Amino acid sequence: MTRGGQGLARVAVVVRAGAAPLWWLGVVAAGAGAFVPGLTGLRIGALGGAALFLVAAALVTLTGRGRYRALARAAARAGRHDVLQDRAVTARNWRRAHRWWLLLAFLAASGSALAAPAAAGLLLAGCGVGLWLKAAWIGRLERADEVLLWVRVDWLRNGAGRPAGRAVKAYRTTGIAAGDAAPGGARRKLTTAA
């Protein structure tokens, strides 16, 4: 970065990056667990898993909203020399930084099927859904203020998945059309001329 510019990653993209891996690993672990009799039996395991799914989705969605709001309110405009990171790069960095945690979570969820079939897999899937919902909520904040929220990449280095963690001091904003991700972190839809 020259002239004091910083690399910036979209807040919503960082939040959303873990949603798909957690969802799919959870679904696979729950599906595999359905074929294991387990100590509790499939019916109890699945019912317990459904409750864990709902609780995890709610907790992940609601946790930290005050911190996100405070950082969004205090956000400063991005400088002209700041570099906006592509959506794919941000997601790849998150997944690379968390690959071993994802693998351990999948193995734990699969192994726990011996006790309660499908329960831990549904818990993982619930965490993924919670991240999607949190990213959508951030998207509503962005639309309401007509800005996109960005976080400095160097503040994400140690905890690449914590865009509202202690290392993050402030957000930066750009106009709603900046970057390659729509509000909420989804891939921006390309419009074709008629």
PDB file of C-alpha atoms in Angstrom:
ATOM      1  CA  MET A   1       0.000   0.000   0.000  1.00  0.00           C
ATOM      2  CA  THR A   2       1.470   3.322  -0.956  1.00  0.00           C
ATOM      3  CA  ARG A   3       0.786   6.792   0.436  1.00  0.00           C
ATOM      4  CA  GLY A   4      -0.772   5.477   3.614  1.00  0.00           C
ATOM      5  CA  GLY A   5      -3.419   3.310   1.941  1.00  0.00           C
ATOM      6  CA  GLN A   6      -4.730   0.187   3.672  1.00  0.00           C
ATOM      7  CA  GLY A   7      -6.072  -3.117   2.398  1.00  0.00           C
ATOM      8  CA  LEU A   8      -9.782  -3.331   3.265  1.00  0.00           C
ATOM      9  CA  ALA A   9     -12.045  -6.405   3.407  1.00  0.00           C
ATOM     10  CA  ARG A  10     -15.838  -6.295   3.475  1.00  0.00           C
ATOM     11  CA  VAL A  11     -17.206  -6.924   6.960  1.00  0.00           C
ATOM     12  CA  ALA A  12     -20.222  -8.863   5.678  1.00  0.00           C
ATOM     13  CA  VAL A  13     -18.052 -11.047   3.435  1.00  0.00           C
ATOM     14  CA  VAL A  14     -15.807 -11.999   6.380  1.00  0.00           C
ATOM     15  CA  VAL A  15     -18.879 -12.915   8.441  1.00  0.00           C
ATOM     16  CA  ARG A  16     -20.451 -14.845   5.572  1.00  0.00           C
ATOM     17  CA  ALA A  17     -17.253 -16.716   4.621  1.00  0.00           C
ATOM     18  CA  GLY A  18     -17.772 -19.441   7.221  1.00  0.00           C
ATOM     19  CA  ALA A  19     -21.465 -19.973   6.518  1.00  0.00           C
ATOM     20  CA  ALA A  20     -21.207 -22.365   3.553  1.00  0.00           C
ATOM     21  CA  PRO A  21     -18.428 -24.593   4.989  1.00  0.00           C
ATOM     22  CA  LEU A  22     -20.207 -24.927   8.342  1.00  0.00           C
ATOM     23  CA  TRP A  23     -23.561 -25.621   6.665  1.00  0.00           C
ATOM     24  CA  TRP A  24     -22.261 -28.298   4.294  1.00  0.00           C
ATOM     25  CA  LEU A  25     -19.973 -29.992   6.816  1.00  0.00           C
ATOM     26  CA  GLY A  26     -22.884 -30.030   9.276  1.00  0.00           C
ATOM     27  CA  VAL A  27     -25.293 -31.482   6.718  1.00  0.00           C
ATOM     28  CA  VAL A  28     -22.796 -34.197   5.730  1.00  0.00           C
ATOM     29  CA  ALA A  29     -22.050 -35.051   9.381  1.00  0.00           C
ATOM     30  CA  ALA A  30     -25.782 -35.141  10.238  1.00  0.00           C
ATOM     31  CA  GLY A  31     -26.531 -37.270   7.158  1.00  0.00           C
ATOM     32  CA  ALA A  32     -23.756 -39.736   7.993  1.00  0.00           C
ATOM     33  CA  GLY A  33     -24.903 -39.794  11.622  1.00  0.00           C
ATOM     34  CA  ALA A  34     -28.386 -40.830  10.523  1.00  0.00           C
ATOM     35  CA  PHE A  35     -26.944 -44.244   9.558  1.00  0.00           C
ATOM     36  CA  VAL A  36     -25.358 -44.836  12.975  1.00  0.00           C
ATOM     37  CA  PRO A  37     -27.660 -46.302  15.638  1.00  0.00           C
ATOM     38  CA  GLY A  38     -25.980 -44.363  18.480  1.00  0.00           C
ATOM     39  CA  LEU A  39     -26.702 -44.569  22.201  1.00  0.00           C
ATOM     40  CA  THR A  40     -29.787 -42.352  22.135  1.00  0.00           C
ATOM     41  CA  GLY A  41     -31.258 -43.628  18.879  1.00  0.00           C
ATOM     42  CA  LEU A  42     -31.903 -41.626  15.737  1.00  0.00           C
ATOM     43  CA  ARG A  43     -35.201 -40.061  16.827  1.00  0.00           C
ATOM     44  CA  ILE A  44     -33.821 -38.513  20.021  1.00  0.00           C
ATOM     45  CA  GLY A  45     -30.568 -37.529  18.302  1.00  0.00           C
ATOM     46  CA  ALA A  46     -32.425 -35.802  15.478  1.00  0.00           C
ATOM     47  CA  LEU A  47     -34.834 -33.998  17.827  1.00  0.00           C
ATOM     48  CA  GLY A  48     -31.949 -32.855  20.030  1.00  0.00           C
ATOM     49  CA  GLY A  49     -30.062 -31.802  16.905  1.00  0.00           C
ATOM     50  CA  ALA A  50     -33.033 -29.762  15.688  1.00  0.00           C
ATOM     51  CA  ALA A  51     -33.131 -27.907  19.017  1.00  0.00           C
ATOM     52  CA  LEU A  52     -29.354 -27.340  18.865  1.00  0.00           C
ATOM     53  CA  PHE A  53     -29.724 -26.097  15.280  1.00  0.00           C
ATOM     54  CA  LEU A  54     -32.252 -23.431  16.320  1.00  0.00           C
ATOM     55  CA  VAL A  55     -30.305 -22.347  19.401  1.00  0.00           C
ATOM     56  CA  ALA A  56     -27.001 -22.128  17.493  1.00  0.00           C
ATOM     57  CA  ALA A  57     -28.564 -20.168  14.623  1.00  0.00           C
ATOM     58  CA  ALA A  58     -30.132 -17.684  17.064  1.00  0.00           C
ATOM     59  CA  LEU A  59     -26.980 -17.253  19.174  1.00  0.00           C
ATOM     60  CA  VAL A  60     -24.651 -16.776  16.223  1.00  0.00           C
ATOM     61  CA  THR A  61     -27.081 -14.329  14.583  1.00  0.00           C
ATOM     62  CA  LEU A  62     -27.585 -12.177  17.685  1.00  0.00           C
ATOM     63  CA  THR A  63     -24.144 -12.257  19.316  1.00  0.00           C
ATOM     64  CA  GLY A  64     -22.095  -9.071  18.976  1.00  0.00           C
ATOM     65  CA  ARG A  65     -24.717  -6.880  17.313  1.00  0.00           C
ATOM     66  CA  GLY A  66     -23.989  -3.985  19.666  1.00  0.00           C
ATOM     67  CA  ARG A  67     -20.302  -4.036  18.732  1.00  0.00           C
ATOM     68  CA  TYR A  68     -21.107  -4.131  15.004  1.00  0.00           C
ATOM     69  CA  ARG A  69     -23.517  -1.192  15.399  1.00  0.00           C
ATOM     70  CA  ALA A  70     -20.987   0.855  17.382  1.00  0.00           C
ATOM     71  CA  LEU A  71     -18.232   0.251  14.816  1.00  0.00           C
ATOM     72  CA  ALA A  72     -20.634   1.084  11.956  1.00  0.00           C
ATOM     73  CA  ARG A  73     -21.739   4.349  13.611  1.00  0.00           C
ATOM     74  CA  ALA A  74     -18.136   5.463  14.144  1.00  0.00           C
ATOM     75  CA  ALA A  75     -16.942   4.413  10.660  1.00  0.00           C
ATOM     76  CA  ALA A  76     -14.836   6.865   8.647  1.00  0.00           C
ATOM     77  CA  ARG A  77     -14.819   7.233   4.886  1.00  0.00           C
ATOM     78  CA  ALA A  78     -12.213   5.079   3.108  1.00  0.00           C
ATOM     79  CA  GLY A  79      -9.264   6.981   1.665  1.00  0.00           C
ATOM     80  CA  ARG A  80      -8.556   7.255  -2.022  1.00  0.00           C
ATOM     81  CA  HIS A  81      -5.424   5.110  -1.644  1.00  0.00           C
ATOM     82  CA  ASP A  82      -7.137   2.298   0.263  1.00  0.00           C
ATOM     83  CA  VAL A  83      -7.290  -0.996  -1.648  1.00  0.00           C
ATOM     84  CA  LEU A  84     -10.581  -2.918  -1.635  1.00  0.00           C
ATOM     85  CA  GLN A  85     -10.114  -6.686  -1.383  1.00  0.00           C
ATOM     86  CA  ASP A  86     -12.143  -8.897  -3.729  1.00  0.00           C
ATOM     87  CA  ARG A  87     -14.923 -10.999  -2.244  1.00  0.00           C
ATOM     88  CA  ALA A  88     -13.299 -14.274  -3.362  1.00  0.00           C
ATOM     89  CA  VAL A  89      -9.949 -13.343  -1.770  1.00  0.00           C
ATOM     90  CA  THR A  90     -11.613 -12.465   1.550  1.00  0.00           C
ATOM     91  CA  ALA A  91     -13.566 -15.735   1.625  1.00  0.00           C
ATOM     92  CA  ARG A  92     -10.483 -17.772   0.641  1.00  0.00           C
ATOM     93  CA  ASN A  93      -8.392 -16.119   3.392  1.00  0.00           C
ATOM     94  CA  TRP A  94     -11.043 -16.905   6.020  1.00  0.00           C
ATOM     95  CA  ARG A  95     -11.343 -20.534   4.924  1.00  0.00           C
ATOM     96  CA  ARG A  96      -7.579 -20.999   4.784  1.00  0.00           C
ATOM     97  CA  ALA A  97      -7.143 -19.548   8.288  1.00  0.00           C
ATOM     98  CA  HIS A  98      -9.885 -21.785   9.699  1.00  0.00           C
ATOM     99  CA  ARG A  99      -9.394 -25.020   7.717  1.00  0.00           C
ATOM    100  CA  TRP A 100      -8.067 -27.028  10.691  1.00  0.00           C
ATOM    101  CA  TRP A 101     -10.859 -25.832  12.976  1.00  0.00           C
ATOM    102  CA  LEU A 102     -13.411 -26.791  10.332  1.00  0.00           C
ATOM    103  CA  LEU A 103     -11.836 -30.238   9.966  1.00  0.00           C
ATOM    104  CA  LEU A 104     -11.781 -30.798  13.744  1.00  0.00           C
ATOM    105  CA  ALA A 105     -15.404 -29.641  14.063  1.00  0.00           C
ATOM    106  CA  PHE A 106     -16.450 -32.041  11.280  1.00  0.00           C
ATOM    107  CA  LEU A 107     -14.577 -34.971  12.838  1.00  0.00           C
ATOM    108  CA  ALA A 108     -16.062 -34.205  16.265  1.00  0.00           C
ATOM    109  CA  ALA A 109     -19.570 -33.942  14.804  1.00  0.00           C
ATOM    110  CA  SER A 110     -19.139 -37.191  12.904  1.00  0.00           C
ATOM    111  CA  GLY A 111     -17.688 -39.011  15.917  1.00  0.00           C
ATOM    112  CA  SER A 112     -20.408 -37.790  18.265  1.00  0.00           C
ATOM    113  CA  ALA A 113     -22.960 -39.655  16.134  1.00  0.00           C
ATOM    114  CA  LEU A 114     -22.026 -42.725  18.180  1.00  0.00           C
ATOM    115  CA  ALA A 115     -23.700 -41.034  21.153  1.00  0.00           C
ATOM    116  CA  ALA A 116     -26.430 -38.876  19.560  1.00  0.00           C
ATOM    117  CA  PRO A 117     -26.918 -39.423  15.820  1.00  0.00           C
ATOM    118  CA  ALA A 118     -27.115 -36.249  13.701  1.00  0.00           C
ATOM    119  CA  ALA A 119     -27.153 -33.887  16.717  1.00  0.00           C
ATOM    120  CA  ALA A 120     -23.688 -32.315  16.416  1.00  0.00           C
ATOM    121  CA  GLY A 121     -23.974 -32.136  12.624  1.00  0.00           C
ATOM    122  CA  LEU A 122     -27.172 -30.118  12.971  1.00  0.00           C
ATOM    123  CA  LEU A 123     -25.399 -27.892  15.515  1.00  0.00           C
ATOM    124  CA  LEU A 124     -22.686 -27.131  12.936  1.00  0.00           C
ATOM    125  CA  ALA A 125     -25.292 -26.460  10.255  1.00  0.00           C
ATOM    126  CA  GLY A 126     -27.086 -24.085  12.661  1.00  0.00           C
ATOM    127  CA  CYS A 127     -23.875 -22.104  13.123  1.00  0.00           C
ATOM    128  CA  GLY A 128     -23.616 -21.768   9.342  1.00  0.00           C
ATOM    129  CA  VAL A 129     -27.200 -20.519   9.079  1.00  0.00           C
ATOM    130  CA  GLY A 130     -26.522 -18.062  11.906  1.00  0.00           C
ATOM    131  CA  LEU A 131     -23.587 -16.586   9.981  1.00  0.00           C
ATOM    132  CA  TRP A 132     -25.765 -16.173   6.868  1.00  0.00           C
ATOM    133  CA  LEU A 133     -28.418 -14.413   8.943  1.00  0.00           C
ATOM    134  CA  LYS A 134     -25.832 -12.162  10.606  1.00  0.00           C
ATOM    135  CA  ALA A 135     -24.393 -11.194   7.209  1.00  0.00           C
ATOM    136  CA  ALA A 136     -27.920 -10.415   5.980  1.00  0.00           C
ATOM    137  CA  TRP A 137     -28.464  -8.225   9.060  1.00  0.00           C
ATOM    138  CA  ILE A 138     -25.213  -6.348   8.300  1.00  0.00           C
ATOM    139  CA  GLY A 139     -26.526  -5.925   4.755  1.00  0.00           C
ATOM    140  CA  ARG A 140     -29.659  -4.244   6.145  1.00  0.00           C
ATOM    141  CA  LEU A 141     -27.445  -1.862   8.157  1.00  0.00           C
ATOM    142  CA  GLU A 142     -25.501  -1.066   4.993  1.00  0.00           C
ATOM    143  CA  ARG A 143     -28.644  -0.439   2.941  1.00  0.00           C
ATOM    144  CA  ALA A 144     -30.158   1.770   5.647  1.00  0.00           C
ATOM    145  CA  ASP A 145     -27.074   4.024   5.678  1.00  0.00           C
ATOM    146  CA  GLU A 146     -26.354   3.579   1.948  1.00  0.00           C
ATOM    147  CA  VAL A 147     -22.737   2.606   2.630  1.00  0.00           C
ATOM    148  CA  LEU A 148     -20.662  -0.550   2.573  1.00  0.00           C
ATOM    149  CA  LEU A 149     -18.679  -1.452   5.717  1.00  0.00           C
ATOM    150  CA  TRP A 150     -15.020  -2.408   5.422  1.00  0.00           C
ATOM    151  CA  VAL A 151     -12.382  -3.517   7.938  1.00  0.00           C
ATOM    152  CA  ARG A 152      -8.604  -3.252   7.658  1.00  0.00           C
ATOM    153  CA  VAL A 153      -7.070  -6.531   6.512  1.00  0.00           C
ATOM    154  CA  ASP A 154      -4.113  -6.251   8.898  1.00  0.00           C
ATOM    155  CA  TRP A 155      -6.554  -6.223  11.835  1.00  0.00           C
ATOM    156  CA  LEU A 156      -7.926  -9.573  10.652  1.00  0.00           C
ATOM    157  CA  ARG A 157      -4.572 -11.373  10.442  1.00  0.00           C
ATOM    158  CA  ASN A 158      -4.549 -13.225  13.762  1.00  0.00           C
ATOM    159  CA  GLY A 159      -8.301 -13.759  14.017  1.00  0.00           C
ATOM    160  CA  ALA A 160      -9.300 -13.736  10.364  1.00  0.00           C
ATOM    161  CA  GLY A 161     -12.919 -14.459  11.188  1.00  0.00           C
ATOM    162  CA  ARG A 162     -13.499 -11.692  13.733  1.00  0.00           C
ATOM    163  CA  PRO A 163     -14.403  -8.445  11.983  1.00  0.00           C
ATOM    164  CA  ALA A 164     -15.730  -7.081  15.297  1.00  0.00           C
ATOM    165  CA  GLY A 165     -12.981  -8.517  17.499  1.00  0.00           C
ATOM    166  CA  ARG A 166     -10.714  -6.638  19.908  1.00  0.00           C
ATOM    167  CA  ALA A 167      -8.065  -5.973  17.253  1.00  0.00           C
ATOM    168  CA  VAL A 168     -10.597  -4.040  15.141  1.00  0.00           C
ATOM    169  CA  LYS A 169     -10.589  -0.369  16.143  1.00  0.00           C
ATOM    170  CA  ALA A 170     -12.896   1.081  13.468  1.00  0.00           C
ATOM    171  CA  TYR A 171     -14.597   0.418  10.167  1.00  0.00           C
ATOM    172  CA  ARG A 172     -14.305   2.345   6.945  1.00  0.00           C
ATOM    173  CA  THR A 173     -17.109   3.045   4.497  1.00  0.00           C
ATOM    174  CA  THR A 174     -17.512   3.372   0.761  1.00  0.00           C
ATOM    175  CA  GLY A 175     -20.460   4.034  -1.497  1.00  0.00           C
ATOM    176  CA  ILE A 176     -22.951   1.246  -2.039  1.00  0.00           C
ATOM    177  CA  ALA A 177     -21.568   0.408  -5.513  1.00  0.00           C
ATOM    178  CA  ALA A 178     -17.938  -0.171  -4.451  1.00  0.00           C
ATOM    179  CA  GLY A 179     -16.338  -3.602  -4.635  1.00  0.00           C
ATOM    180  CA  ASP A 180     -17.662  -6.840  -6.084  1.00  0.00           C
ATOM    181  CA  ALA A 181     -20.063  -7.828  -3.288  1.00  0.00           C
ATOM    182  CA  ALA A 182     -23.585  -6.541  -2.678  1.00  0.00           C
ATOM    183  CA  PRO A 183     -24.785  -5.381   0.775  1.00  0.00           C
ATOM    184  CA  GLY A 184     -24.719  -8.420   3.062  1.00  0.00           C
ATOM    185  CA  GLY A 185     -21.703  -9.919   1.292  1.00  0.00           C
ATOM    186  CA  ALA A 186     -23.471 -11.864  -1.474  1.00  0.00           C
ATOM    187  CA  ARG A 187     -22.019 -11.897  -4.969  1.00  0.00           C
ATOM    188  CA  ARG A 188     -23.149  -8.799  -6.806  1.00  0.00           C
ATOM    189  CA  LYS A 189     -25.629  -9.564  -9.581  1.00  0.00           C
ATOM    190  CA  LEU A 190     -24.496  -8.309 -12.945  1.00  0.00           C
ATOM    191  CA  THR A 191     -27.120  -6.356 -14.827  1.00  0.00           C
ATOM    192  CA  THR A 192     -27.176  -6.700 -18.575  1.00  0.00           C
ATOM    193  CA  ALA A 193     -28.133  -3.862 -20.836  1.00  0.00           C
ATOM    194  CA  ALA A 194     -31.394  -4.360 -22.719  1.00  0.00           C
TER     195      ALA A 194
END
